[in-house]
Tab-separated table of C-alpha atoms in Angstrom:
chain	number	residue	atom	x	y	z
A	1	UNK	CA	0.000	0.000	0.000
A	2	UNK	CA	2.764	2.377	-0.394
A	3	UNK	CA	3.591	4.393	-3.556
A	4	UNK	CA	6.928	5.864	-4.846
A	5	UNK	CA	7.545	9.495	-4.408
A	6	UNK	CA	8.974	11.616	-7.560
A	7	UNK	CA	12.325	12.480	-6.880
A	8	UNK	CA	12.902	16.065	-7.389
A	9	UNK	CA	16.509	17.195	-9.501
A	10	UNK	CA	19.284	18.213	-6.958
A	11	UNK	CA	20.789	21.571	-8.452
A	12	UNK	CA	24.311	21.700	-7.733
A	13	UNK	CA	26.122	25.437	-7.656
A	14	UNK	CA	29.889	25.506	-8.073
A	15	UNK	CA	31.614	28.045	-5.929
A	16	UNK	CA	32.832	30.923	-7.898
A	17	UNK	CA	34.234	32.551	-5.216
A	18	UNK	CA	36.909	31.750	-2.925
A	19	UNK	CA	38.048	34.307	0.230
A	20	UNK	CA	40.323	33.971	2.782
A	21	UNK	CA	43.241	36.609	4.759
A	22	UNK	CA	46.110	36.519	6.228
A	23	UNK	CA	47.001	38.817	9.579
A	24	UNK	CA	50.376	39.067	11.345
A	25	UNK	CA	51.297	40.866	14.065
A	26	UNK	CA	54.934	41.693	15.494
A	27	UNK	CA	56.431	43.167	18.527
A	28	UNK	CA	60.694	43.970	18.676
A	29	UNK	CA	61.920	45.301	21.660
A	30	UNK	CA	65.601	45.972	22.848
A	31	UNK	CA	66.681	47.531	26.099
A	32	UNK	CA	69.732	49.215	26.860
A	33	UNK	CA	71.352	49.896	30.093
A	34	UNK	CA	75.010	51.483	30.815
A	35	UNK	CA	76.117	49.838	27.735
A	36	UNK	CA	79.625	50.799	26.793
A	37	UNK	CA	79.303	49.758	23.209
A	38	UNK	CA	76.776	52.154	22.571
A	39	UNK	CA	73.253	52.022	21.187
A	40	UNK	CA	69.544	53.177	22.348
A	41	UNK	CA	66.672	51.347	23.307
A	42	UNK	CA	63.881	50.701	20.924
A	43	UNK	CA	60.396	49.152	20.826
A	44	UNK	CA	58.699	48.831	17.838
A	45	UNK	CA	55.283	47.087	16.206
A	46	UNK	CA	54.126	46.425	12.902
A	47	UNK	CA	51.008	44.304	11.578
A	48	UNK	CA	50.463	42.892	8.028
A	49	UNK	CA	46.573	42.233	6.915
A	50	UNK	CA	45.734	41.041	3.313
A	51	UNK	CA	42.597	40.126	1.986
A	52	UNK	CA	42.143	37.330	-0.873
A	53	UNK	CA	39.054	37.256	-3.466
A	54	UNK	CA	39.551	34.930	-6.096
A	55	UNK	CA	36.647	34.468	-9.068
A	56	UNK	CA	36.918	30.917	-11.345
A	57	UNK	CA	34.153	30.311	-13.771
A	58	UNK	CA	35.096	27.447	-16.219
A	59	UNK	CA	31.915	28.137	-17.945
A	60	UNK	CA	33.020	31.541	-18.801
A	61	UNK	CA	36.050	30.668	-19.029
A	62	UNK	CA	37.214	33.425	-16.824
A	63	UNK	CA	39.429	34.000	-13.621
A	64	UNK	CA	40.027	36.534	-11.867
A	65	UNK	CA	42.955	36.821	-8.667
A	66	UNK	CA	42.202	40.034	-6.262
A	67	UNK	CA	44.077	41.211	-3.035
A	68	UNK	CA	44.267	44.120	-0.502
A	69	UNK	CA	46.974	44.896	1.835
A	70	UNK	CA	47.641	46.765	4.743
A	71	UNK	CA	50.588	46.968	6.168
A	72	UNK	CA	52.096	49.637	9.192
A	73	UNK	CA	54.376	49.804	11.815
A	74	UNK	CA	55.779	52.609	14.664
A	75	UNK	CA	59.041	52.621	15.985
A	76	UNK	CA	60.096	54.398	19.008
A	77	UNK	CA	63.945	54.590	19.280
A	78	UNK	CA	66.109	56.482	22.328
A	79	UNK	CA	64.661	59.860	22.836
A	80	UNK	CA	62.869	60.185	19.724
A	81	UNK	CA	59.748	60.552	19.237
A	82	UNK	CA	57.900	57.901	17.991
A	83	UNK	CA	57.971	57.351	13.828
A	84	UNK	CA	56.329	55.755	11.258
A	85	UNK	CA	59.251	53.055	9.719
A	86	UNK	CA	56.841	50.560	7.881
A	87	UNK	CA	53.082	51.922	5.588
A	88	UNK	CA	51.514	50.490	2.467
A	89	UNK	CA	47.956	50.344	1.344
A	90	UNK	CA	47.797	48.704	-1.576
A	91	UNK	CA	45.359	46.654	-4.434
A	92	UNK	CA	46.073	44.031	-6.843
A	93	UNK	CA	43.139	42.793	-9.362
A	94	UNK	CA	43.793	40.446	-12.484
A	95	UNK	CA	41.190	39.569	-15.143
A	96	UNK	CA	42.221	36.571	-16.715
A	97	UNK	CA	40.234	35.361	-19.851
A	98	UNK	CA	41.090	31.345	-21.383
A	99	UNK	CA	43.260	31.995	-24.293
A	100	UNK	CA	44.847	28.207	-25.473
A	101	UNK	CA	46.821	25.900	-23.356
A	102	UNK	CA	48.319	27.478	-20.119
A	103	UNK	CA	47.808	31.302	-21.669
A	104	UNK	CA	45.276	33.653	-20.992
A	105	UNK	CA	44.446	37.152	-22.100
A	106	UNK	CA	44.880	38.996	-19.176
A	107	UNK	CA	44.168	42.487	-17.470
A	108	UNK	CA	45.623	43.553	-14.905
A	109	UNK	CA	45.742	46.877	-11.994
A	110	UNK	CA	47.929	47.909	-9.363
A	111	UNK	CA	47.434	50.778	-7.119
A	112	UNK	CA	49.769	51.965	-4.534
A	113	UNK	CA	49.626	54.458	-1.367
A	114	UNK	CA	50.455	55.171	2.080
A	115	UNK	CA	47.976	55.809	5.332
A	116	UNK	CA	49.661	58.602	7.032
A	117	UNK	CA	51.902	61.216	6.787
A	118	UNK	CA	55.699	60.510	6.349
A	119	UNK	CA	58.251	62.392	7.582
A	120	UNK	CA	62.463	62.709	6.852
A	121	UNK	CA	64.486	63.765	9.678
A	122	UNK	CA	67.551	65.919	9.437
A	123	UNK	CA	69.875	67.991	11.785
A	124	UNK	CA	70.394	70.735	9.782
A	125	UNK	CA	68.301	73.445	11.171
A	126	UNK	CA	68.726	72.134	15.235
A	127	UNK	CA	71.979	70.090	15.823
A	128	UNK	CA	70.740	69.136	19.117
A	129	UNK	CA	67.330	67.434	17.689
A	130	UNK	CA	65.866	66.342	14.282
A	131	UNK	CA	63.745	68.611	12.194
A	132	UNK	CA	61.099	66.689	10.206
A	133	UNK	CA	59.949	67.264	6.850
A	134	UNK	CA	56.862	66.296	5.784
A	135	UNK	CA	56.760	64.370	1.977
A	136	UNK	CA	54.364	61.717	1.827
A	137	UNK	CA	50.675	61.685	3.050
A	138	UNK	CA	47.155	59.813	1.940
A	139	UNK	CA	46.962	59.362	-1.733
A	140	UNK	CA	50.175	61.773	-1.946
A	141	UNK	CA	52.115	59.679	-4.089
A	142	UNK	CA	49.505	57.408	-5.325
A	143	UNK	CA	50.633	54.743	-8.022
A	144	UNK	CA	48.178	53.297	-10.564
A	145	UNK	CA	49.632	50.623	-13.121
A	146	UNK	CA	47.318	49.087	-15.508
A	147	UNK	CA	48.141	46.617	-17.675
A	148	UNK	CA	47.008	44.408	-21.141
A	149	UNK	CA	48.726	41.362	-21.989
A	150	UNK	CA	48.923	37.280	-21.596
A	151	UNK	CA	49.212	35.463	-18.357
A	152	UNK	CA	51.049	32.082	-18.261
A	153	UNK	CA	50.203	30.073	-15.452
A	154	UNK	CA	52.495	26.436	-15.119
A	155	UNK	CA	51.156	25.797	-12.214
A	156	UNK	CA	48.746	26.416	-9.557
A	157	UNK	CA	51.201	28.315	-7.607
A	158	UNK	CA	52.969	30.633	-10.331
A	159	UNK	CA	51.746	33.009	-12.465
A	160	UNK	CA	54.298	34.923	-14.880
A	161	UNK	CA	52.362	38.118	-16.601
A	162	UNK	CA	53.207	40.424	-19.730
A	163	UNK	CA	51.766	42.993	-20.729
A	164	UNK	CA	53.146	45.081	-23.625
A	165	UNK	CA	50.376	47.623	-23.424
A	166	UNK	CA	50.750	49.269	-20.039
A	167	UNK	CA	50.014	52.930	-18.146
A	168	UNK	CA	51.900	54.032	-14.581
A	169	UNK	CA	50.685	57.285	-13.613
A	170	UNK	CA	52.478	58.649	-10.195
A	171	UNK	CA	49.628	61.404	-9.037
A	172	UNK	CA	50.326	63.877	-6.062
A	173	UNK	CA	47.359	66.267	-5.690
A	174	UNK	CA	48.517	68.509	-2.329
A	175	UNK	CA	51.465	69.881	-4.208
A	176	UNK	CA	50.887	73.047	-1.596
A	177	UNK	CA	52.823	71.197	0.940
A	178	UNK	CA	54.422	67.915	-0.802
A	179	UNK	CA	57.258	68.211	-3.339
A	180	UNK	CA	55.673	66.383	-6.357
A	181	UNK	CA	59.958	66.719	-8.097
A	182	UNK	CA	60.685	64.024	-5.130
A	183	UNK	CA	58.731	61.304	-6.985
A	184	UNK	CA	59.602	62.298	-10.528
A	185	UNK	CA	56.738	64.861	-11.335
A	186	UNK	CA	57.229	67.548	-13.136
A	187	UNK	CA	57.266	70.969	-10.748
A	188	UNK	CA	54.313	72.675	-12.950
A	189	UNK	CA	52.200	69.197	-12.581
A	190	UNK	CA	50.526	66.957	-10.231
A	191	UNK	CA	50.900	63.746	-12.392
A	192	UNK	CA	53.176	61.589	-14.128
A	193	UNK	CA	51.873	59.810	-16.967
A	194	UNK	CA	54.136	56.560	-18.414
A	195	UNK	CA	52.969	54.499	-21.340
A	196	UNK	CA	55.448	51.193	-20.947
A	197	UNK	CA	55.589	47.433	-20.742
A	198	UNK	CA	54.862	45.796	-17.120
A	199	UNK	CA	56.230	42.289	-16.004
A	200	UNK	CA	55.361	40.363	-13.111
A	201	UNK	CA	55.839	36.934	-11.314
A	202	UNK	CA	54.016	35.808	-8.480
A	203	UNK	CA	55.441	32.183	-6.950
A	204	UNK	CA	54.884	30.237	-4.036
A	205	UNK	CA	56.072	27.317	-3.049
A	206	UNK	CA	57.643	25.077	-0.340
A	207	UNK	CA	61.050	23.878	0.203
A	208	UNK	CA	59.728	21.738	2.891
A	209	UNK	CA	56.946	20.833	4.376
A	210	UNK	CA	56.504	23.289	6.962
A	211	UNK	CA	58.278	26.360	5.419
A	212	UNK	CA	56.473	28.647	2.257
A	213	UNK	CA	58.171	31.085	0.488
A	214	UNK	CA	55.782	33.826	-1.457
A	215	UNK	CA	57.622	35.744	-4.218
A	216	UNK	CA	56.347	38.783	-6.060
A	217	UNK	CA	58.176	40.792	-8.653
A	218	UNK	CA	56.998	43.748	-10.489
A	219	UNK	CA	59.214	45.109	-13.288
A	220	UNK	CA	57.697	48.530	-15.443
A	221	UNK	CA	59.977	49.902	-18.273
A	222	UNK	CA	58.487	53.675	-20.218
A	223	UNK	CA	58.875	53.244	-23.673
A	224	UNK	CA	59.556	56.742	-24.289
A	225	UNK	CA	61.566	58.374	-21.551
A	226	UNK	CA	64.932	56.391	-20.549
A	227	UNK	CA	63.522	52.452	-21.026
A	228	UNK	CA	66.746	51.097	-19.774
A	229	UNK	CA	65.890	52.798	-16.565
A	230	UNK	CA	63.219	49.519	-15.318
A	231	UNK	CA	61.358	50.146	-12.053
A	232	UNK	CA	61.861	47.160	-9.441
A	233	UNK	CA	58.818	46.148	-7.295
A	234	UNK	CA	60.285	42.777	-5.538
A	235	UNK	CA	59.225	41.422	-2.256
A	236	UNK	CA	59.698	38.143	-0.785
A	237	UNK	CA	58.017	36.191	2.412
A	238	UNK	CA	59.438	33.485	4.003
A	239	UNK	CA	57.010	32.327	6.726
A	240	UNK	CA	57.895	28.771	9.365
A	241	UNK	CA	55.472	27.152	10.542
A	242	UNK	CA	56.418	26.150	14.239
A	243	UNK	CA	52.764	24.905	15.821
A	244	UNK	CA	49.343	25.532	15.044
A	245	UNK	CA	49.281	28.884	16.766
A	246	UNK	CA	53.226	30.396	15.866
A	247	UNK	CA	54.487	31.122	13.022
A	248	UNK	CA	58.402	32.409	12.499
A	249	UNK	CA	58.260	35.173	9.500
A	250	UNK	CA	61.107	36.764	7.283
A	251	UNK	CA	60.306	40.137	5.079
A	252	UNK	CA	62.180	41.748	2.459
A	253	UNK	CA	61.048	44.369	-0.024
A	254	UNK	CA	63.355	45.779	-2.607
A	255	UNK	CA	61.637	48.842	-4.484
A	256	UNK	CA	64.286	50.980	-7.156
A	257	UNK	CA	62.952	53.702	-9.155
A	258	UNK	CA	64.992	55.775	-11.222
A	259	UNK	CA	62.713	58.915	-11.265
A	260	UNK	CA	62.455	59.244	-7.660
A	261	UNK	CA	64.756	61.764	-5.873
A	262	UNK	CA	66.046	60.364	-2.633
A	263	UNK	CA	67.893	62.364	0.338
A	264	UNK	CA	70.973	60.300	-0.091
């Protein structure tokens, strides 16, 4: 006396999009008391926070790899006061489109800026304390590179773009009280506008099994105005995992630009 019940179609959605972040926090302190080799006490804290997004649709055939990033730190040092030593706010957004075999037609944007103001310190006006100068602030630089070219992805883990048709434009718009010259603007302008060829490798991988080491490298080269001259963007992360809860982590950055004017 029982009957069969219709069975009803089971829709199954893929997940287009993935998130996840990364935060680190560190804390350096060194204390210094009637020391005869000289030296000053410091303290000092910086945090790192990124934010992932990543968008696959193999219908589409399109991918697309996002991140933010904050990253700041303070440093109080001897009698100083205390300074900024570590700030970067930036994006990172690549439109990737299925082109044949491991190539895609890709888009990609960078943007670049700082949180607060910046400061250089100099003895020239006091010898007995530093007077600061004030050159960097909120969107003063601010660095936009977009990019069209082909991505080439062996792997899951590396992804090696080109794109010959590229823009960098530097933009400082409070020229009243930063010196736009500093960061290779023009002294009757308030941007910098590059057409060029941008390069860039992202790579991640593990030498063993607890130990990752991130890699990105950013080259930019203007076609018109001294190409020899490329830009350097390169910034590696080596990060140890000792337990669940600790890691042990190792940053370098390495920026060069030939346009910029620094003190020394």
């Amino acid at each position: 006396k029982s009957t069969l019940l219709e069975v009803k179609p089971i829709t199954v959605r893929s997940q287009l999009w993935k998130y996840r972040s990364e935060a680190n926090f560190a804390l350096n302190q060194g204390a210094v008391s009637n020391w005869v080799k000289g030296g000053e006490s410091s303290i000092s804290v910086s945090t790192d926070i990124t934010g992932y997004a990543n968008y696959s649709n193999k219908t589409l055939k399109l991918s697309s790899d996002n991140f933010a990033r904050i990253k700041y730190g303070l440093l109080k040092s001897g009698d100083n006061d205390i300074r900024k030593n570590i700030d970067l706010l930036e994006t990172n957004s690549k439109l990737n489109h299925k082109a044949f075999g491991k190539f895609d037609i890709s888009g990609t944007m960078l943007f670049k800026t700082q949180i607060s103001k910046g400061y250089t310190y100099s003895k020239l006006k006091n010898p007995d304390r530093d007077t600061a100068m004030l050159v960097s602030r909120f969107m003063n630089p601010a660095i936009l590179t977009i990019g069209f070219g082909l991505d080439y992805k062996p792997n899951k883990t590396t992804s090696i773009n080109f794109s010959p048709l590229s823009y960098k434009g530097t933009f400082v718009p409070d020229t009243a009280i930063i010196d736009q010259t500093k960061y290779g603007v023009a002294a009757d302008r308030k941007s910098k506008n590059e057409p060029g060829l941008s390069f860039m490798i992202t790579n991640e991988f593990k030498p063993l099994k607890t130990v990752s080491v991130t890699n990105r490298l950013q080259l930019f080269t203007n076609y018109i105005n001294n190409p020899q001259n490329i830009d350097i963007d390169w910034e590696m992360i080596v990060t140890a995992s000792l337990n669940w809860f600790t890691d042990v982590r190792f940053n370098t950055h390495l920026i060069f630009d030939d346009d910029t004017q620094p003190p020394v």
